[in-house]
PDB file of C-alpha atoms in Angstrom:
ATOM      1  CA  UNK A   1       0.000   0.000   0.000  1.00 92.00           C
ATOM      2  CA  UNK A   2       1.211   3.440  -1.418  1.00 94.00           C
ATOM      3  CA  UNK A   3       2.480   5.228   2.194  1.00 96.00           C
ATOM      4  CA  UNK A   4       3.373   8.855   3.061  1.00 97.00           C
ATOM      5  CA  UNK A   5       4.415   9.657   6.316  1.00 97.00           C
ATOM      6  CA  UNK A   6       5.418  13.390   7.350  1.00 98.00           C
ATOM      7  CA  UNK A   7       7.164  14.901  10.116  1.00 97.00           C
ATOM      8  CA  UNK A   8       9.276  17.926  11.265  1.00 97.00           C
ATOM      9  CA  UNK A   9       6.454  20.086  12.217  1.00 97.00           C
ATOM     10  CA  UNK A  10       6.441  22.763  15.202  1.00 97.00           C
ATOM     11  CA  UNK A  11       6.210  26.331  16.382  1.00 98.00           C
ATOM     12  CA  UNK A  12       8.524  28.271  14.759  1.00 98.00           C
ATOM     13  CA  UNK A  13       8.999  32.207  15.544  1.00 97.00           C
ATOM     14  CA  UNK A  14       8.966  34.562  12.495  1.00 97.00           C
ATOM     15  CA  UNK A  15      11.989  34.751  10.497  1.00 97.00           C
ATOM     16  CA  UNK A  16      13.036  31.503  11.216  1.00 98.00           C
ATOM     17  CA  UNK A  17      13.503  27.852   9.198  1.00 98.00           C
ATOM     18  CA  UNK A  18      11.807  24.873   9.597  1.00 98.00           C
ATOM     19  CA  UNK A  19      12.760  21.193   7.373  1.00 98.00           C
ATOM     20  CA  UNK A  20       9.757  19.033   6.543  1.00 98.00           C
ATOM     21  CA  UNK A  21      10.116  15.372   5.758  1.00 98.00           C
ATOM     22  CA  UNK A  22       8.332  13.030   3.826  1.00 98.00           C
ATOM     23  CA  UNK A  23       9.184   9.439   4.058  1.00 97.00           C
ATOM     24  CA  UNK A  24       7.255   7.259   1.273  1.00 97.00           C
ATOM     25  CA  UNK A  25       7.261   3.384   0.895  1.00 94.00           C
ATOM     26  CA  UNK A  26       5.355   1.740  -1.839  1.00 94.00           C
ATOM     27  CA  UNK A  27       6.902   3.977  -4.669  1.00 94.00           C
ATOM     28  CA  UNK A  28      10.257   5.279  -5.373  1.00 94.00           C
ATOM     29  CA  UNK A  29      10.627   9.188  -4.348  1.00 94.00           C
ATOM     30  CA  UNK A  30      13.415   9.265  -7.440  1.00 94.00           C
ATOM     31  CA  UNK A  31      11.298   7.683 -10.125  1.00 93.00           C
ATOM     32  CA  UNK A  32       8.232  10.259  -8.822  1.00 95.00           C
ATOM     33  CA  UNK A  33       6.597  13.749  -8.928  1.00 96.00           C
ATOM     34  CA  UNK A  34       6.016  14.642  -5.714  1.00 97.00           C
ATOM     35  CA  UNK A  35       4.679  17.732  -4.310  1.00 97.00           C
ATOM     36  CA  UNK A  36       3.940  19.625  -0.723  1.00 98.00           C
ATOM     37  CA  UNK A  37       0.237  21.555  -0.133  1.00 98.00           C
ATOM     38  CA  UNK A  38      -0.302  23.349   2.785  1.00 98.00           C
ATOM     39  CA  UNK A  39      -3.538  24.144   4.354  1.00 98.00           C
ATOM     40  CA  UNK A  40      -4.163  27.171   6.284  1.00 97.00           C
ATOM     41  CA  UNK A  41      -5.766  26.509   9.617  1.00 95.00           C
ATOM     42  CA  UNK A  42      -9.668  26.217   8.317  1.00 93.00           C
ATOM     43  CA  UNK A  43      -8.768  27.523   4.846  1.00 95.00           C
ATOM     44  CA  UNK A  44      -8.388  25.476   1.285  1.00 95.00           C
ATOM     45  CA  UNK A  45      -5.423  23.957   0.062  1.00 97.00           C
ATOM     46  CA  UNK A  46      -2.842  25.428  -1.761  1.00 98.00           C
ATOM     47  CA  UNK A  47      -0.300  24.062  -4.296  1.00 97.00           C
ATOM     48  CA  UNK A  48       3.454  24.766  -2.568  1.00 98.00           C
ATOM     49  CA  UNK A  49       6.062  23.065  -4.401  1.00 98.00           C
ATOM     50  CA  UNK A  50       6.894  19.906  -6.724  1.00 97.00           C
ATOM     51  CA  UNK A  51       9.701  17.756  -7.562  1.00 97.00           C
ATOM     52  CA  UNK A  52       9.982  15.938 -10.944  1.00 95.00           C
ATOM     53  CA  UNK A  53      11.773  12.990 -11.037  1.00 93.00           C
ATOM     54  CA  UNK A  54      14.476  14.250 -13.340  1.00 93.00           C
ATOM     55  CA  UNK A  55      15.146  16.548 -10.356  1.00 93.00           C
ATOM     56  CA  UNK A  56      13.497  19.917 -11.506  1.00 96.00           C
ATOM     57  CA  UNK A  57      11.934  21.509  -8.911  1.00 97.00           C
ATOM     58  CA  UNK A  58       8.580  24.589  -9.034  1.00 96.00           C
ATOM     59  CA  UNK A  59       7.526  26.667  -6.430  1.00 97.00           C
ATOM     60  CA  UNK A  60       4.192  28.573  -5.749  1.00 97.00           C
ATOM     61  CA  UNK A  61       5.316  32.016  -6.047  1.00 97.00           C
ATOM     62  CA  UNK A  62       4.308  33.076  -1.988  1.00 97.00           C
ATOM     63  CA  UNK A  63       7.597  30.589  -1.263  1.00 98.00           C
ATOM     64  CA  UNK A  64      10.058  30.926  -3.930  1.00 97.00           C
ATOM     65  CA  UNK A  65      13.514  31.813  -2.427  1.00 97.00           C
ATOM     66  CA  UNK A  66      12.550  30.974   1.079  1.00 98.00           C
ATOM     67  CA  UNK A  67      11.403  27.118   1.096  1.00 98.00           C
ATOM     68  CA  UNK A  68      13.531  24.483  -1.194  1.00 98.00           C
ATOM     69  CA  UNK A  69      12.082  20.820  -2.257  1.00 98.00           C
ATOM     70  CA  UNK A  70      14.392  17.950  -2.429  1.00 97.00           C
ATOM     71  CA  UNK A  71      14.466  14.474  -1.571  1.00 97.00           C
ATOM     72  CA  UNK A  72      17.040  12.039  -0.538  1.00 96.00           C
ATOM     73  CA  UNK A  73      16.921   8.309  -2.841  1.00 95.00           C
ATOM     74  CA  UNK A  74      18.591   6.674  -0.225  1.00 95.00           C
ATOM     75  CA  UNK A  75      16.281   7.079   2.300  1.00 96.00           C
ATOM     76  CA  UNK A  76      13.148   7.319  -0.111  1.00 96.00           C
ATOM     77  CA  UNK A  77      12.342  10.283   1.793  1.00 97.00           C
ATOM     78  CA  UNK A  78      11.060  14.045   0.147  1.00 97.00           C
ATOM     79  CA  UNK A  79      12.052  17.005   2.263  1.00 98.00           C
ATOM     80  CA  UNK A  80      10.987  20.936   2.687  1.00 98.00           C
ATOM     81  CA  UNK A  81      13.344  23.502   3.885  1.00 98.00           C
ATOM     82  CA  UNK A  82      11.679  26.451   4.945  1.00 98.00           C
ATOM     83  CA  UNK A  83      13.403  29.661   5.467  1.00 98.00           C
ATOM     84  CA  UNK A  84      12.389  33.177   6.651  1.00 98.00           C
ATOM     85  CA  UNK A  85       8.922  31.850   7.910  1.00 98.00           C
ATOM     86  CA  UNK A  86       6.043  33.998   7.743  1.00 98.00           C
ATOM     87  CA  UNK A  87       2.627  34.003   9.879  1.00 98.00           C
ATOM     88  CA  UNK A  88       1.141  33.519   6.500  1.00 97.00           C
ATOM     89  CA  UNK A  89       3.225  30.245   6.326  1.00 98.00           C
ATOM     90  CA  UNK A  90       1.130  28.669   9.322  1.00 98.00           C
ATOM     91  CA  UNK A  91      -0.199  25.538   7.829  1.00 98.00           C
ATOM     92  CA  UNK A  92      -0.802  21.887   7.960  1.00 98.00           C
ATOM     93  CA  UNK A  93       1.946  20.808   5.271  1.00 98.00           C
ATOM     94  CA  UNK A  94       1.444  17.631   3.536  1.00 98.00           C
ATOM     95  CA  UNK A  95       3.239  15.639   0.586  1.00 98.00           C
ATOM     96  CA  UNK A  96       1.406  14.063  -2.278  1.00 98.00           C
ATOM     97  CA  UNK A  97       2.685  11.637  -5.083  1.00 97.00           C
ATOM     98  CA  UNK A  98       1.953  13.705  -7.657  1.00 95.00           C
ATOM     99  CA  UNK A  99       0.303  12.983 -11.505  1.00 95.00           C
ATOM    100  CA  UNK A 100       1.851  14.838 -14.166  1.00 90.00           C
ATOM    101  CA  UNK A 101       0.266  15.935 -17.053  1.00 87.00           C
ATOM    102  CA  UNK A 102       1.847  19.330 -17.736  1.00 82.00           C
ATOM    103  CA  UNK A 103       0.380  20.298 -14.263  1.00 87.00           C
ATOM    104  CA  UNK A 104      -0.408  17.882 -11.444  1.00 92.00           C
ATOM    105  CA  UNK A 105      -2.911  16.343  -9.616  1.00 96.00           C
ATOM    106  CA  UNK A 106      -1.972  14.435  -6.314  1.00 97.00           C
ATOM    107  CA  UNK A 107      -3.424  10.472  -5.827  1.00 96.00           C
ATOM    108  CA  UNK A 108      -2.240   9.730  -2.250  1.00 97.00           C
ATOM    109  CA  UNK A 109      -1.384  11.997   0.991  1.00 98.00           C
ATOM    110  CA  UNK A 110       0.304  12.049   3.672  1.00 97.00           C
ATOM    111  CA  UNK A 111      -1.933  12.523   6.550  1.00 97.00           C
ATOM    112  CA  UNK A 112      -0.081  15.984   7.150  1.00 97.00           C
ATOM    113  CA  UNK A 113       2.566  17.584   9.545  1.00 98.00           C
ATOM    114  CA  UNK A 114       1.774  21.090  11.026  1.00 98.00           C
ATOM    115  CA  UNK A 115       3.459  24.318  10.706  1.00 98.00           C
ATOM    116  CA  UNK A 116       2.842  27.120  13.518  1.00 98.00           C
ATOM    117  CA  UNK A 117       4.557  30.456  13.145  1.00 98.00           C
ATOM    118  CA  UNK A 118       4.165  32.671  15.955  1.00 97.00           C
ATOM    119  CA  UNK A 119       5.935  34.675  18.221  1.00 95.00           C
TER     120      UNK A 119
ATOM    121  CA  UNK B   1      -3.504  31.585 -12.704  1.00 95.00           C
ATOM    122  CA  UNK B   2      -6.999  29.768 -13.234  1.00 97.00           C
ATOM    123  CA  UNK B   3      -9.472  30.595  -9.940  1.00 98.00           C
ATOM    124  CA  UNK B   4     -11.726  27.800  -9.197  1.00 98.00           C
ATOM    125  CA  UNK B   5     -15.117  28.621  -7.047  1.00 98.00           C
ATOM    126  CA  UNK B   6     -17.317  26.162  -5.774  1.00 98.00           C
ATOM    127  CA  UNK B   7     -20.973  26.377  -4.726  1.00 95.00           C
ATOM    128  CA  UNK B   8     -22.943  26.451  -2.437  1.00 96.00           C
ATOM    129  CA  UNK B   9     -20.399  26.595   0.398  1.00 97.00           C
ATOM    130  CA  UNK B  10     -22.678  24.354   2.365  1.00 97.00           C
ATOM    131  CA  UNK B  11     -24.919  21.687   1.448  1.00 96.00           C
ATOM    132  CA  UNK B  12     -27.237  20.326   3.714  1.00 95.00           C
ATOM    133  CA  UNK B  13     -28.760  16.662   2.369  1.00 94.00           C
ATOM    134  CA  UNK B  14     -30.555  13.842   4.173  1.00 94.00           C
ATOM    135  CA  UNK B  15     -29.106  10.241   3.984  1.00 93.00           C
ATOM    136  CA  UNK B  16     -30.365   8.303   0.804  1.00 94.00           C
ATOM    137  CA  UNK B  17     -30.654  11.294  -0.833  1.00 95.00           C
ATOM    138  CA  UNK B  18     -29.079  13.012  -4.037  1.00 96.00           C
ATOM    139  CA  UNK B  19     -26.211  15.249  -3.419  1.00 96.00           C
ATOM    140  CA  UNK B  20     -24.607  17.765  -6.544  1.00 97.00           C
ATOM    141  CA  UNK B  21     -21.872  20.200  -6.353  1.00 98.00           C
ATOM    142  CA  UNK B  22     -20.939  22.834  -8.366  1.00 98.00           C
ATOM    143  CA  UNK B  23     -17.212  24.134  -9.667  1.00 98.00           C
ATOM    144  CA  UNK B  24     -16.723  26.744 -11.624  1.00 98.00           C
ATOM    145  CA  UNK B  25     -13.124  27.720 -13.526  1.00 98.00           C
ATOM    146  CA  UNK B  26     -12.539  31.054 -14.678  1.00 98.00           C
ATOM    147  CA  UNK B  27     -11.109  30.158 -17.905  1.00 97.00           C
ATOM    148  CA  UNK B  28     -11.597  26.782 -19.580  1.00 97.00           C
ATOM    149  CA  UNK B  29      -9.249  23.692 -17.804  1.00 96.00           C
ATOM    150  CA  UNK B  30     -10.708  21.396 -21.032  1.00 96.00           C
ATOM    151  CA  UNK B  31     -11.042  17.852 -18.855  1.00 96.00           C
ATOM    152  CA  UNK B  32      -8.157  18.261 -16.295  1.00 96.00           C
ATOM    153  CA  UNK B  33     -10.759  18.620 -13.236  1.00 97.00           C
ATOM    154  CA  UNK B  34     -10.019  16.522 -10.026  1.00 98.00           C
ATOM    155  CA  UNK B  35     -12.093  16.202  -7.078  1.00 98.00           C
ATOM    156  CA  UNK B  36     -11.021  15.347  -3.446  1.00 98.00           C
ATOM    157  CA  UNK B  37     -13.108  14.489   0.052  1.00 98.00           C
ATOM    158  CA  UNK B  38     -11.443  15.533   3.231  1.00 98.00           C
ATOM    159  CA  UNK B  39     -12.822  14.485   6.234  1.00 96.00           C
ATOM    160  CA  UNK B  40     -12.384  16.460   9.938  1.00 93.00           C
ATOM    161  CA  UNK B  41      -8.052  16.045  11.033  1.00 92.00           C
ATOM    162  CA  UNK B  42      -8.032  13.787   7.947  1.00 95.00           C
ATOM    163  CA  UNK B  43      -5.717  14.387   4.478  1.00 95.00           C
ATOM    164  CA  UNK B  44      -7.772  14.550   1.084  1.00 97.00           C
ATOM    165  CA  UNK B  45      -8.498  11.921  -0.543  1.00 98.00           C
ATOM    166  CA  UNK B  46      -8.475  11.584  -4.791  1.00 98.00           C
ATOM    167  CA  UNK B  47     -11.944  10.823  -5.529  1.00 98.00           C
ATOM    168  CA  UNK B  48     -12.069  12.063  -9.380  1.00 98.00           C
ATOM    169  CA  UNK B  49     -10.091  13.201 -12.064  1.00 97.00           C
ATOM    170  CA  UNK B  50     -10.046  13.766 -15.639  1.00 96.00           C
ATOM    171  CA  UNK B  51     -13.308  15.250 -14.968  1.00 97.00           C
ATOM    172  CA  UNK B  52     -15.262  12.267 -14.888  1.00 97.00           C
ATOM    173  CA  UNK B  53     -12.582   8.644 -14.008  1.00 97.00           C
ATOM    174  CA  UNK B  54     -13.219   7.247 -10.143  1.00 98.00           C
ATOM    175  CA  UNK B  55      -9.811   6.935  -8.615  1.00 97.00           C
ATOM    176  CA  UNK B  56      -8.959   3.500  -7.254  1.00 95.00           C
ATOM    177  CA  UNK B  57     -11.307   2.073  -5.035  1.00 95.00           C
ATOM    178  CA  UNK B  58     -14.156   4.887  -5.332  1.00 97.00           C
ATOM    179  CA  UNK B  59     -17.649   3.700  -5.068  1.00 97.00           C
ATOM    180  CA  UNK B  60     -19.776   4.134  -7.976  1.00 97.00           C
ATOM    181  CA  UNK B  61     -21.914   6.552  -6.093  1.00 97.00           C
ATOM    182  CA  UNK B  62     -19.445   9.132  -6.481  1.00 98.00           C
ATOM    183  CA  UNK B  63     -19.448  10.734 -10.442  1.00 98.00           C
ATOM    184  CA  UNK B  64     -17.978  13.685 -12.160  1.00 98.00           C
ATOM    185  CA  UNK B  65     -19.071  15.676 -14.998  1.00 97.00           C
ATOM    186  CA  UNK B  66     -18.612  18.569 -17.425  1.00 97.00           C
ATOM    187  CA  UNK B  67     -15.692  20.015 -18.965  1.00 96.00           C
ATOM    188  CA  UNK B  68     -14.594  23.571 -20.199  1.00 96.00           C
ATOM    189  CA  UNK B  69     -15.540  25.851 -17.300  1.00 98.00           C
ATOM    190  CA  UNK B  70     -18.208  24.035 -15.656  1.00 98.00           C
ATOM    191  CA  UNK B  71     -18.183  21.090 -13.401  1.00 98.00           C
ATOM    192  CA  UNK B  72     -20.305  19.068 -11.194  1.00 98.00           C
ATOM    193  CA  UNK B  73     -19.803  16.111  -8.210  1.00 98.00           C
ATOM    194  CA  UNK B  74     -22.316  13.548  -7.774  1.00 98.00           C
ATOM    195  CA  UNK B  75     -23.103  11.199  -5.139  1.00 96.00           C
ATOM    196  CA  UNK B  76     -26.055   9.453  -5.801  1.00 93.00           C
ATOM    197  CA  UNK B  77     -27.251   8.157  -1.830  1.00 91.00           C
ATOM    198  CA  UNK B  78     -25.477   9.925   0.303  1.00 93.00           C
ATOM    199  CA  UNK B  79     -24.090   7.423   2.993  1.00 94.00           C
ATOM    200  CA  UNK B  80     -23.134   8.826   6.573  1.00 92.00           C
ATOM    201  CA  UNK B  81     -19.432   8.743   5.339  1.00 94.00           C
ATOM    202  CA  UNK B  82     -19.966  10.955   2.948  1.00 95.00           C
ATOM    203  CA  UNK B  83     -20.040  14.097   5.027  1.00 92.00           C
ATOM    204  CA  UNK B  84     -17.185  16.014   4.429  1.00 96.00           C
ATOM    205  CA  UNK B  85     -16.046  18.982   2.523  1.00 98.00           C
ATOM    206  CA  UNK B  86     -15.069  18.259  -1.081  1.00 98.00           C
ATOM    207  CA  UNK B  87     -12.754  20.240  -3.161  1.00 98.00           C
ATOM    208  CA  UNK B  88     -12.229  20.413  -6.854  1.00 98.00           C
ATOM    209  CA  UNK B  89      -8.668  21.206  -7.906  1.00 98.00           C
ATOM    210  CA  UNK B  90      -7.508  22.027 -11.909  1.00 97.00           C
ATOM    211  CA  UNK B  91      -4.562  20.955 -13.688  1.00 97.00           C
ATOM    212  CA  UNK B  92      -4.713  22.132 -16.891  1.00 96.00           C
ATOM    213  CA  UNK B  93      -2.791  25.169 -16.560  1.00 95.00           C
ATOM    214  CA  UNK B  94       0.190  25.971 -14.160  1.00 92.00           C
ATOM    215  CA  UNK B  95       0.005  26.568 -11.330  1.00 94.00           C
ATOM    216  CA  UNK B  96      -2.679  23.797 -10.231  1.00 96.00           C
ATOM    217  CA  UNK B  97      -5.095  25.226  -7.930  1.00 97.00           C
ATOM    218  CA  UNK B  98      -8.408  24.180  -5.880  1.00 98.00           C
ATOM    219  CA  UNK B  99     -11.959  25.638  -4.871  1.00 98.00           C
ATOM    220  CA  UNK B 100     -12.662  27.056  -1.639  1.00 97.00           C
ATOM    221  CA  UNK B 101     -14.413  24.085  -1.120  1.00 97.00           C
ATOM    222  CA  UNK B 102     -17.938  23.038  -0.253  1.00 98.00           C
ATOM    223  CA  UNK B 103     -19.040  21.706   2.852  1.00 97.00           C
ATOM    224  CA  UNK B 104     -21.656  18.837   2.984  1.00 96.00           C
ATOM    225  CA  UNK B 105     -23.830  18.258   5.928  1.00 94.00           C
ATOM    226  CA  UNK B 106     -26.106  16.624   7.469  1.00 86.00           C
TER     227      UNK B 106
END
């Protein structure tokens, strides 16, 4: 069965960094798109950032030059380095194997790691 | 980049009965329409895409239509599982992005 499983969540003051990780099993993160989408706290989802399995990487444009997508094959894990949080950036973060068809749609989820920045 | 709104925010439906929910994209996404149930502390969950194909293990109740601009969800008997907010999501153009999402309740 097709498994994400997040962590690396936590309170985090403004201005400061945060790494995500997604560790998949069922599916190779290097032969994969796979993609973060955050959720504000009782908001809609929102497309963050995707990695192709050639190793190009997209960002939304609200985190491009602050968060960075990569993933390790070794450990068949995807991470998300955040830099110079925001409150804005407060959000449950999860991964999705992503479907690519010159954009993406996402067929399984992690159940989610969350993101508080606060002071 | 392509806005997606959904209506009615909230649906209220009986058990056994019909449910339909509306998605509207501000420029035509052609067929590349998916649809996703999330449930209270829970992740989404794929229910539709390509407009109208059941993901893996999706009961039949659940179906998809339309294309261009305008989409619907269906679930035909609504089953006490089936209360949840739904979103739809397009990825025709970059970047993908989802409704605001409708809520359906009891």
């Amino acid at each position: 069965e097709v498994q994400l499983v997040e962590s690396g969540g936590g309170l985090v003051q403004p201005g400061g960094s945060l790494r995500l990780s997604c560790a998949v099993s069922e599916f190779t993160v290097s032969n994969s798109y796979i993609s973060w989408v955050r959720q504000a706290p009782g908001k809609g989802l929102e497309w963050v950032s995707t990695i192709y399995s050639g190793g190009s990487t997209y960002y939304a444009d609200s985190v491009k030059g602050r968060f960075t997508i990569s993933r390790d094959n070794s450990k068949n894990t995807l991470y998300l380095q955040m830099h110079s949080l925001r409150v804005e950036d407060t959000a449950v973060y999860y991964c999705a194997r992503t479907i690519f068809t010159g954009s993406y749609y996402f067929d399984y989820w992690g159940q989610g790691t969350l993101v508080t920045v606060s002071s | 980049e392509i806005v997606m709104t959904q209506s009615p925010a909230t649906l209220s439906v009986s058990p056994g009965e019909r449910a339909t929910l509306s998605c509207r994209a501000s420029q035509s996404v052609s067929s590349n329409l998916a649809w996703y149930q999330q449930k209270p502390g829970q992740a989404p969950r794929l229910l539709i895409y390509g407009a109208s194909a059941r993901a893996t293990g999706i009961p039949a109740r659940f179906s998809g239509g339309g294309s261009g601009a305008d989409f619907t969800l269906t679930i035909s008997s609504l089953q006490s599982e089936d209360f949840a907010v739904y979103y739809c999501q397009q990825y025709n153009n970059w970047p993908p992005t989802f409704g605001q999402g409708t809520k359906l309740e009891i």
